PDB file of N, CA and C in Angstrom:
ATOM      1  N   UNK A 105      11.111 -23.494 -48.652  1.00 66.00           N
ATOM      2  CA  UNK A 105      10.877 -24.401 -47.547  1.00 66.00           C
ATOM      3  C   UNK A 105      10.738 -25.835 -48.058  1.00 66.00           C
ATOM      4  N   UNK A 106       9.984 -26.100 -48.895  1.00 80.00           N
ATOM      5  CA  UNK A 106      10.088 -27.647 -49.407  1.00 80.00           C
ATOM      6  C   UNK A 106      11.175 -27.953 -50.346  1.00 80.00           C
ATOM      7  N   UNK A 107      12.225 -26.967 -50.750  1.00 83.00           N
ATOM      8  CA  UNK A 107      13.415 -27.951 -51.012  1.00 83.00           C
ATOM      9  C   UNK A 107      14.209 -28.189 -49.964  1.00 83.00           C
ATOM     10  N   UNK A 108      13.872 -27.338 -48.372  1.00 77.00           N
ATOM     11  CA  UNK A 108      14.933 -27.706 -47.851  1.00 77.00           C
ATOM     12  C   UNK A 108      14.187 -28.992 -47.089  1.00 77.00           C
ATOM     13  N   UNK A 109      12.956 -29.426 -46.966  1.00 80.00           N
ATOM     14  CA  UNK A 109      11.854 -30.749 -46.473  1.00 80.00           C
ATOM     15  C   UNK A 109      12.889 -31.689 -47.724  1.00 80.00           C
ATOM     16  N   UNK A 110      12.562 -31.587 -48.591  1.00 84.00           N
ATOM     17  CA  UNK A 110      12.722 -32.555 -49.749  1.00 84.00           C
ATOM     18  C   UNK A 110      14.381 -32.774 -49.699  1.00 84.00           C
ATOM     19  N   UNK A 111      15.236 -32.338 -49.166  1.00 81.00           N
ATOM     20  CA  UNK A 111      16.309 -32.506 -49.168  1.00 81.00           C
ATOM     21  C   UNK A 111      16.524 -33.033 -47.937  1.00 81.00           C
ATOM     22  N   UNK A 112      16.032 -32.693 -46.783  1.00 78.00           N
ATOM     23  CA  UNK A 112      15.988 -33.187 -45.636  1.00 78.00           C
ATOM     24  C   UNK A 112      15.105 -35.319 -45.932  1.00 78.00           C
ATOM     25  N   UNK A 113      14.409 -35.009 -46.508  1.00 83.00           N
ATOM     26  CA  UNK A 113      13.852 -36.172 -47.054  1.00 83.00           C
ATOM     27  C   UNK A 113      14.958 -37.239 -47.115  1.00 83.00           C
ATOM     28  N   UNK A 114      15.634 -36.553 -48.833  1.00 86.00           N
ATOM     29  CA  UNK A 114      16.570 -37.225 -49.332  1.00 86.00           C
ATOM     30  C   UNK A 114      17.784 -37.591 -48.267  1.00 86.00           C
ATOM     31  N   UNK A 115      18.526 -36.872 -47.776  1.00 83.00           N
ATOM     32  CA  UNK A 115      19.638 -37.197 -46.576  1.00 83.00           C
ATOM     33  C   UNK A 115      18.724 -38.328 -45.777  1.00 83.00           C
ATOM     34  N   UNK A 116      17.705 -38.342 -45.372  1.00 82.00           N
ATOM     35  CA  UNK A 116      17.056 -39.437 -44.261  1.00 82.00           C
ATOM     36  C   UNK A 116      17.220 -40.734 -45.156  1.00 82.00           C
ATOM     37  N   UNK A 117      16.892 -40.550 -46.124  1.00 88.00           N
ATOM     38  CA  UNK A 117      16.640 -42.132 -46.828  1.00 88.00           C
ATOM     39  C   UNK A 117      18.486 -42.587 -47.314  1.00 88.00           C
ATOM     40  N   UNK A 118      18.671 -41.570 -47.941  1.00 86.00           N
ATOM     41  CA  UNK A 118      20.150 -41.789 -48.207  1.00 86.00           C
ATOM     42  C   UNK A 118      21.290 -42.009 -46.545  1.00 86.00           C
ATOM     43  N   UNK A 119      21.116 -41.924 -45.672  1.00 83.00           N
ATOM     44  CA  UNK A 119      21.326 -42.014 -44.306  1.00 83.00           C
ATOM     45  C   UNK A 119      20.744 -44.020 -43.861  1.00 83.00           C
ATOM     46  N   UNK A 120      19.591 -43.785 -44.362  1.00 85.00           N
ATOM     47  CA  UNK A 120      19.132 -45.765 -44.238  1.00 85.00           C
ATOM     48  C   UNK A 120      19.770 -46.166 -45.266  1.00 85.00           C
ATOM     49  N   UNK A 121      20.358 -45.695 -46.496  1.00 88.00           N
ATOM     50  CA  UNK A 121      20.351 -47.008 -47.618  1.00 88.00           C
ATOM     51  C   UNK A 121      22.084 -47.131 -47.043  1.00 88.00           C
ATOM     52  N   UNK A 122      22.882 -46.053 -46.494  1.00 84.00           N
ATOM     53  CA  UNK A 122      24.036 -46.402 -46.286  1.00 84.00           C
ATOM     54  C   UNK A 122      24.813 -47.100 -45.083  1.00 84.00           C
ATOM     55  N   UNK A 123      23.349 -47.366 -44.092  1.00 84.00           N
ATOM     56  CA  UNK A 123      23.357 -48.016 -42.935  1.00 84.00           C
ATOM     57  C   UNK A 123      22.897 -49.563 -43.243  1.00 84.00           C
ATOM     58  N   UNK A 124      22.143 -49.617 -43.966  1.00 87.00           N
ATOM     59  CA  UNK A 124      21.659 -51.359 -44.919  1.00 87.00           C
ATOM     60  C   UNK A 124      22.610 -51.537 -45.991  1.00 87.00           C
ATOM     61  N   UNK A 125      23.290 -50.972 -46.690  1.00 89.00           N
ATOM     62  CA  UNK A 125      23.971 -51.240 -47.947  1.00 89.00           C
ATOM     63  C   UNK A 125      24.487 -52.373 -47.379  1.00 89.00           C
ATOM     64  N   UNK A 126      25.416 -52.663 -46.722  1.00 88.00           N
ATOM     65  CA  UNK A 126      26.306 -53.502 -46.091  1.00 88.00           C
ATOM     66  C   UNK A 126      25.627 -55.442 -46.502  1.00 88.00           C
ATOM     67  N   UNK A 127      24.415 -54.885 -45.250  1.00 90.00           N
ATOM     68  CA  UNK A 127      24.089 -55.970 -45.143  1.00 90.00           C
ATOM     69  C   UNK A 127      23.098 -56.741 -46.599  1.00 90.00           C
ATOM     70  N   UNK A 128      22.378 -55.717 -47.217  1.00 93.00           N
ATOM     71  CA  UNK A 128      21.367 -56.374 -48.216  1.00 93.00           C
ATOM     72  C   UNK A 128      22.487 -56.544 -49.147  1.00 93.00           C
ATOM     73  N   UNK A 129      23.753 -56.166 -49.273  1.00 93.00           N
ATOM     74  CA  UNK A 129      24.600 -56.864 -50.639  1.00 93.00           C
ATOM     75  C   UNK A 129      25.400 -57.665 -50.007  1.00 93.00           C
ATOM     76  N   UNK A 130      25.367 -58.104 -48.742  1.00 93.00           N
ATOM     77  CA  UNK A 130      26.092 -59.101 -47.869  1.00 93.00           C
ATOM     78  C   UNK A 130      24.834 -60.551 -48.717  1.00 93.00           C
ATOM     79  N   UNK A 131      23.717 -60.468 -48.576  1.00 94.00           N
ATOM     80  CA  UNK A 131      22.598 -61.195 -48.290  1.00 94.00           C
ATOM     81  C   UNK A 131      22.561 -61.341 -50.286  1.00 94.00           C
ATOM     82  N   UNK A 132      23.158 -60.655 -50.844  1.00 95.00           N
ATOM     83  CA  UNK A 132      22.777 -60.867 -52.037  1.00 95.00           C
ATOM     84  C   UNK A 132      23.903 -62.001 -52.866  1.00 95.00           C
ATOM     85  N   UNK A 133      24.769 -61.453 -52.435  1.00 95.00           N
ATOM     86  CA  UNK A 133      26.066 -62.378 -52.539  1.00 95.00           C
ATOM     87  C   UNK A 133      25.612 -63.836 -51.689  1.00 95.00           C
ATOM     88  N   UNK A 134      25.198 -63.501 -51.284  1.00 94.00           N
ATOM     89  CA  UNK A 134      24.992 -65.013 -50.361  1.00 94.00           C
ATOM     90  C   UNK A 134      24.137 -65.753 -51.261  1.00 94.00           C
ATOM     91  N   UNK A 135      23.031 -65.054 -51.776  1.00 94.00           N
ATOM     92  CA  UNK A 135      21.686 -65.322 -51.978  1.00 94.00           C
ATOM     93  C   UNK A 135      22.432 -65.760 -53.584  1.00 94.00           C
ATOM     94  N   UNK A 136      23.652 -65.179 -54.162  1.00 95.00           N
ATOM     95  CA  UNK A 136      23.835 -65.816 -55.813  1.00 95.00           C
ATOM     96  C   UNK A 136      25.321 -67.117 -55.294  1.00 95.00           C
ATOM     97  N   UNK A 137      25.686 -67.239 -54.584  1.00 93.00           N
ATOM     98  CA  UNK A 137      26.272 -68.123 -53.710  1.00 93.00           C
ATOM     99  C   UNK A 137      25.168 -69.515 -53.867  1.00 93.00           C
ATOM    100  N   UNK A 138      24.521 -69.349 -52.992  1.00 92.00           N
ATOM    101  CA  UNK A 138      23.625 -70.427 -52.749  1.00 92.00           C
ATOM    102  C   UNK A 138      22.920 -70.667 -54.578  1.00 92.00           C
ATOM    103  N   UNK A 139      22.636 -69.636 -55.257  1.00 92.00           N
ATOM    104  CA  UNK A 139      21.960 -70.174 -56.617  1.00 92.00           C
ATOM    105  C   UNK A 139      23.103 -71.016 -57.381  1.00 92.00           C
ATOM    106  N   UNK A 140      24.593 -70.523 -57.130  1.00 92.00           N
ATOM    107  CA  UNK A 140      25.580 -71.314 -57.943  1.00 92.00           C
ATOM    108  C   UNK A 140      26.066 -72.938 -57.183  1.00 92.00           C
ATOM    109  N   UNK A 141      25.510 -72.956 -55.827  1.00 90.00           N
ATOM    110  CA  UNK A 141      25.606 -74.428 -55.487  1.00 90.00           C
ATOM    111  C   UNK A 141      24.225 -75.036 -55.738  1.00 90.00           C
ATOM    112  N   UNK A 142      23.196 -74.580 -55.905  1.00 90.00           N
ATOM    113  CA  UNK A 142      22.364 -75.425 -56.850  1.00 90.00           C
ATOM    114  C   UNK A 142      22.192 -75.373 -58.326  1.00 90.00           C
ATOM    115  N   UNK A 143      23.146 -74.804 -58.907  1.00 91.00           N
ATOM    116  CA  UNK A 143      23.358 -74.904 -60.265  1.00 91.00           C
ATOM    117  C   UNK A 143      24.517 -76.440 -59.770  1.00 91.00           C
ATOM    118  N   UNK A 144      25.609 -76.183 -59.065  1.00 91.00           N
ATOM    119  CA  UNK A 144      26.581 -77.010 -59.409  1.00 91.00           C
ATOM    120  C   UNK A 144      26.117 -78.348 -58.582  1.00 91.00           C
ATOM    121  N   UNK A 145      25.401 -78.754 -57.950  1.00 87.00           N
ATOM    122  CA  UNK A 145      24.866 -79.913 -56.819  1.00 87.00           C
ATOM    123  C   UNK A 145      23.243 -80.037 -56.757  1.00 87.00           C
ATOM    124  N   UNK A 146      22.642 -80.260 -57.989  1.00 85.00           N
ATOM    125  CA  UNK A 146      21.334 -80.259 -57.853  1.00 85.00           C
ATOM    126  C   UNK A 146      20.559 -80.951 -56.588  1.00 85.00           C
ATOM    127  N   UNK A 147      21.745 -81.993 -56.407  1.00 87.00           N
ATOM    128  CA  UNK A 147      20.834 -83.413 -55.569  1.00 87.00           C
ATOM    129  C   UNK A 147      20.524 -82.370 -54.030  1.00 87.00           C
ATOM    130  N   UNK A 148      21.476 -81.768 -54.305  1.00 83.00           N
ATOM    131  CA  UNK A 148      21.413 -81.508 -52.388  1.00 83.00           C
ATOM    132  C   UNK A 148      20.322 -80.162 -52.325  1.00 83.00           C
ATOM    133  N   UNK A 149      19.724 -80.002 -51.233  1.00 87.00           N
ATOM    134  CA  UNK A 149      18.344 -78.956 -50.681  1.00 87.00           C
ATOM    135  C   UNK A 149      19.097 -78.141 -50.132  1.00 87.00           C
ATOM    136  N   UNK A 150      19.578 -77.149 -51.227  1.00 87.00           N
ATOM    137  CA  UNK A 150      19.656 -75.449 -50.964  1.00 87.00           C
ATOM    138  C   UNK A 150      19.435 -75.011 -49.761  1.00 87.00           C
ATOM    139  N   UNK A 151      17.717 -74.684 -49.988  1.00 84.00           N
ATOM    140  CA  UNK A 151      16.913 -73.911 -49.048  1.00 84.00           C
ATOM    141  C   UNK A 151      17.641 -74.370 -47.468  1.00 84.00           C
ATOM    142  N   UNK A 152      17.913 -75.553 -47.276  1.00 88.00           N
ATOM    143  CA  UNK A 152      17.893 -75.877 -46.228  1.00 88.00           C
ATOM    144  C   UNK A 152      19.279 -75.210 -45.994  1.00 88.00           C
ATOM    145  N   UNK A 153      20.205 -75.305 -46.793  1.00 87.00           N
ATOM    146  CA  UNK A 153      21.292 -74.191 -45.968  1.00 87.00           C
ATOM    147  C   UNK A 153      21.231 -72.754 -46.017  1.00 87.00           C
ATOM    148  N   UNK A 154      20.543 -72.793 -46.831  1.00 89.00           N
ATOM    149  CA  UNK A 154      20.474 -71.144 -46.879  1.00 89.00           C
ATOM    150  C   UNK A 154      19.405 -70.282 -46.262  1.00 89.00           C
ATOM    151  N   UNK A 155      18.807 -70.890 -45.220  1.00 90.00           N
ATOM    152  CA  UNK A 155      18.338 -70.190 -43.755  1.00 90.00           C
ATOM    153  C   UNK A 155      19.315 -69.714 -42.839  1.00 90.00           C
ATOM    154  N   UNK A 156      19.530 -70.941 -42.598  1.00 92.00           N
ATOM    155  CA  UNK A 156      20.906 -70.789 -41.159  1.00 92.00           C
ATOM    156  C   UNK A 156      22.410 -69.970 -42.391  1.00 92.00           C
ATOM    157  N   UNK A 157      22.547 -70.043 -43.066  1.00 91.00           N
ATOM    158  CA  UNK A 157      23.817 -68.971 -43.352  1.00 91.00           C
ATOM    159  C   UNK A 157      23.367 -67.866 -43.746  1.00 91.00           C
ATOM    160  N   UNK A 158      21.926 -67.425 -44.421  1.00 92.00           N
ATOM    161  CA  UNK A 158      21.479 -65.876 -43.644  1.00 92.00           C
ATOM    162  C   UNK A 158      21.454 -65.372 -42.583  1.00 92.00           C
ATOM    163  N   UNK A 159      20.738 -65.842 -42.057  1.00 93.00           N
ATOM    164  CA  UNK A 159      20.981 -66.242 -40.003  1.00 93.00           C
ATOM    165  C   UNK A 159      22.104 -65.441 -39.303  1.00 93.00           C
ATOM    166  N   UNK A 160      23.029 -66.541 -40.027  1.00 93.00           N
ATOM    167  CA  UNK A 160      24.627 -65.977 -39.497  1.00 93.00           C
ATOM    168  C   UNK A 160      24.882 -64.975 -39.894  1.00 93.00           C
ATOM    169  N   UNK A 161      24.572 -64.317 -41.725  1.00 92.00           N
ATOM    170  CA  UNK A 161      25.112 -63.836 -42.084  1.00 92.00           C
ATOM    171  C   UNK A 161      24.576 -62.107 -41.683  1.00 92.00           C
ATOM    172  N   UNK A 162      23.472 -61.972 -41.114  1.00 91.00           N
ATOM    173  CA  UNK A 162      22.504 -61.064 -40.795  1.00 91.00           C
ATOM    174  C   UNK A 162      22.808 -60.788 -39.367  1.00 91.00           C
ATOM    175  N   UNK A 163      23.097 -61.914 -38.642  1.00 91.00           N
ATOM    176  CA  UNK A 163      23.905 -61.385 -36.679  1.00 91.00           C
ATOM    177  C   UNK A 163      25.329 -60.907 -37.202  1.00 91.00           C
ATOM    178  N   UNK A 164      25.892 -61.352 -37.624  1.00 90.00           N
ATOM    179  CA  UNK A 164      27.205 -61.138 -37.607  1.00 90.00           C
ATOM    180  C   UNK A 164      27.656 -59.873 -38.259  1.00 90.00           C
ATOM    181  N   UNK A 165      26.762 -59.498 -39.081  1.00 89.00           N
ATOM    182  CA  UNK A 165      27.012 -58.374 -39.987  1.00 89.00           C
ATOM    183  C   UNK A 165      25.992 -56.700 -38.878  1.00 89.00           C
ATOM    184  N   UNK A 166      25.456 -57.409 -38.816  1.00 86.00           N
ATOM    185  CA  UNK A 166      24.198 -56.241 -37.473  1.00 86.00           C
ATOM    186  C   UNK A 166      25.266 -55.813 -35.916  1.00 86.00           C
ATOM    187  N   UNK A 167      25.731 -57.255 -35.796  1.00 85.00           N
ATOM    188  CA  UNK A 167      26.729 -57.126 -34.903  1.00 85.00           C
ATOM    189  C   UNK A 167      27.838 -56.089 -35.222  1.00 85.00           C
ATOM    190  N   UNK A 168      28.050 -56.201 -36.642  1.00 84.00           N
ATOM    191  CA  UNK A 168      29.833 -54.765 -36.851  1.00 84.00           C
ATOM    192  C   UNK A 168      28.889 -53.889 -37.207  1.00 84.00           C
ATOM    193  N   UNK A 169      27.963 -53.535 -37.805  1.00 83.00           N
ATOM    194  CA  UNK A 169      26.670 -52.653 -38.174  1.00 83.00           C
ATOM    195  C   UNK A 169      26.881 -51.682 -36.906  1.00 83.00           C
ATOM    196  N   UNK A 170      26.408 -52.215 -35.379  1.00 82.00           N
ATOM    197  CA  UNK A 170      25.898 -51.776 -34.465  1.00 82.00           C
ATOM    198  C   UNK A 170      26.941 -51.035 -33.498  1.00 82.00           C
ATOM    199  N   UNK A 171      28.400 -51.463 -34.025  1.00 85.00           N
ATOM    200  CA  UNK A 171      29.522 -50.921 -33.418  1.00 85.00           C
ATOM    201  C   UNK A 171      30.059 -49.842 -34.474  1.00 85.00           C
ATOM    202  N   UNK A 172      29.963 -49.136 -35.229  1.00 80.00           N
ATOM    203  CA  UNK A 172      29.671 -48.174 -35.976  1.00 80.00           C
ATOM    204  C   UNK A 172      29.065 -47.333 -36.265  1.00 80.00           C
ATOM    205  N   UNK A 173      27.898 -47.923 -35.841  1.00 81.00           N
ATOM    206  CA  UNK A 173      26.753 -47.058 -35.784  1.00 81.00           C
ATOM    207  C   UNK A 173      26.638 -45.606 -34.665  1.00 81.00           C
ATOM    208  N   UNK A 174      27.075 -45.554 -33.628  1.00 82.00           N
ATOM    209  CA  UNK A 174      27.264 -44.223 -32.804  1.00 82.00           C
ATOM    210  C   UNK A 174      27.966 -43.185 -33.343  1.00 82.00           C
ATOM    211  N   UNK A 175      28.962 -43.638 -33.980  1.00 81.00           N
ATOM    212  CA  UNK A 175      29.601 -42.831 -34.986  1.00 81.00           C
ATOM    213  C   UNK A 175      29.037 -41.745 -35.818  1.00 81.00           C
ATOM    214  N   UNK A 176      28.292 -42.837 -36.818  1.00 81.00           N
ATOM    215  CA  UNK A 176      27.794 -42.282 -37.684  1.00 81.00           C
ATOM    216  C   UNK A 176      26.612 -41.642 -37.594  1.00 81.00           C
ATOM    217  N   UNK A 177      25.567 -42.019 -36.630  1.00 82.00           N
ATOM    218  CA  UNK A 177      24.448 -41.809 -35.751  1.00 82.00           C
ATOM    219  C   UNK A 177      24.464 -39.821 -34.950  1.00 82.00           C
ATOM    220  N   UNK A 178      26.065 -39.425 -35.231  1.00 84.00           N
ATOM    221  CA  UNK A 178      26.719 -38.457 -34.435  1.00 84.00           C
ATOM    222  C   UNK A 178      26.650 -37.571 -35.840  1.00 84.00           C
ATOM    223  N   UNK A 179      27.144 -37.939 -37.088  1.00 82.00           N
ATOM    224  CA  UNK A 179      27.325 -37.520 -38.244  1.00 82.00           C
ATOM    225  C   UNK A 179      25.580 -37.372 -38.704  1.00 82.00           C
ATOM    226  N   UNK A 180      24.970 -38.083 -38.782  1.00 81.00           N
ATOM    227  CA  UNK A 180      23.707 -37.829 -39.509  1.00 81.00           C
ATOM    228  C   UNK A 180      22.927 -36.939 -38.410  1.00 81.00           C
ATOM    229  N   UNK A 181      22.897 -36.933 -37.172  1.00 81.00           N
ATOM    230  CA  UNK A 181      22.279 -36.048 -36.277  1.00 81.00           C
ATOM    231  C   UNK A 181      22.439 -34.251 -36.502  1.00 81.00           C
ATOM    232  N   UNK A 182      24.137 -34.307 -36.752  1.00 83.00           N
ATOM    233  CA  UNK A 182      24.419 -32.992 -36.916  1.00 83.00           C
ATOM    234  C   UNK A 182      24.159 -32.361 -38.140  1.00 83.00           C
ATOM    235  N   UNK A 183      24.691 -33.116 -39.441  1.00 79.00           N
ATOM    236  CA  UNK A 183      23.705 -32.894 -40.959  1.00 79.00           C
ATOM    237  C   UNK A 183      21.954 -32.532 -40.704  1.00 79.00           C
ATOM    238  N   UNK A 184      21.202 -33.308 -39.863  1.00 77.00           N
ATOM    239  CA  UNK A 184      19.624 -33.084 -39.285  1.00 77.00           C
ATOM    240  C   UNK A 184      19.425 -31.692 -38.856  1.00 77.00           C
ATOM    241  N   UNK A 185      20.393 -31.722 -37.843  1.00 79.00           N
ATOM    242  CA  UNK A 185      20.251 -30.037 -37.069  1.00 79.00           C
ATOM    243  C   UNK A 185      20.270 -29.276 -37.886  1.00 79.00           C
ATOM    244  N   UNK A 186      21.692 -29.303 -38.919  1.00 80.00           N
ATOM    245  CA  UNK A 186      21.878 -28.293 -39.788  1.00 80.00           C
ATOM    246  C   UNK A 186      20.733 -27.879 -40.549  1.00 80.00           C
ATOM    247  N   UNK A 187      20.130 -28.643 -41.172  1.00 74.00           N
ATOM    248  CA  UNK A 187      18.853 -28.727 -42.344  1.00 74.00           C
ATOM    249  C   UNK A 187      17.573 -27.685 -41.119  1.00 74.00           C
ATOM    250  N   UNK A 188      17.425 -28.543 -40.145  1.00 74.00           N
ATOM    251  CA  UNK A 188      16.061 -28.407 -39.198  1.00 74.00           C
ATOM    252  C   UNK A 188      16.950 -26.891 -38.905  1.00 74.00           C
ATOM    253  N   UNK A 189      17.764 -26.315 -38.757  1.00 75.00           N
ATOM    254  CA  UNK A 189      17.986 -24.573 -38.634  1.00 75.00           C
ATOM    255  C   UNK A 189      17.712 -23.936 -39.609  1.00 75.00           C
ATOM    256  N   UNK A 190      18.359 -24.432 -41.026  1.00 62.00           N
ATOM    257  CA  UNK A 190      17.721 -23.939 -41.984  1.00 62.00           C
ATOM    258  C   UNK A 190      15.757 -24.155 -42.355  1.00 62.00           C
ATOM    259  N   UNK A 191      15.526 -24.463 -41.790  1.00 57.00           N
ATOM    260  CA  UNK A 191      13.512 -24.433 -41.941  1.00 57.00           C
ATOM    261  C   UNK A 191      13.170 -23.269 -41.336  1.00 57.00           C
ATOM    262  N   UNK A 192      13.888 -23.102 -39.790  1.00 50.00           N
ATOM    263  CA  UNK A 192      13.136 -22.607 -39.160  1.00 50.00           C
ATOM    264  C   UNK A 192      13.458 -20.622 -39.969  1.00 50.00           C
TER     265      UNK A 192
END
């Protein structure tokens, strides 16, 4: 019973990291983006663009996120059932 909990575990978290992957390496690229224009343009204030193009980069990406998501939402439900039959 607790390998099939602990596996049920694992699919849940592995189920979020492949629904965020997208966006936190969207945000990371951005985030070494913005460190290489203040390596190359010291004078100018970073921070200040790099609110508003997370911003964007976090709607816009949630936005194709959220049109995909029923899909896959259909796929991880039925993997769930499967596991939650095997407990009982």
């Amino acid at each position: 019973v607790y390998k099939r909990q602990a596996r049920a575990t694992a699919d849940l978290l592995l189920a979020s990291l492949e629904i965020g992957a997208p966006l936190i390496g969207a945000l990371l690229l951005a985030e070494v983006a913005m460190a290489l224009a203040a390596r190359f343009a010291p004078q100018t204030n970073v921070f200040l663009l790099s609110l508003p193009l997370k911003s964007f980069i976090v709607f816009a990406l949630a936005g194709n996120i959220l049109v995909f998501l029923p899909n896959y939402t259909e796929v991880i439900t039925e993997r769930t059932l499967i596991l939650i039959g095997g407990l009982g």
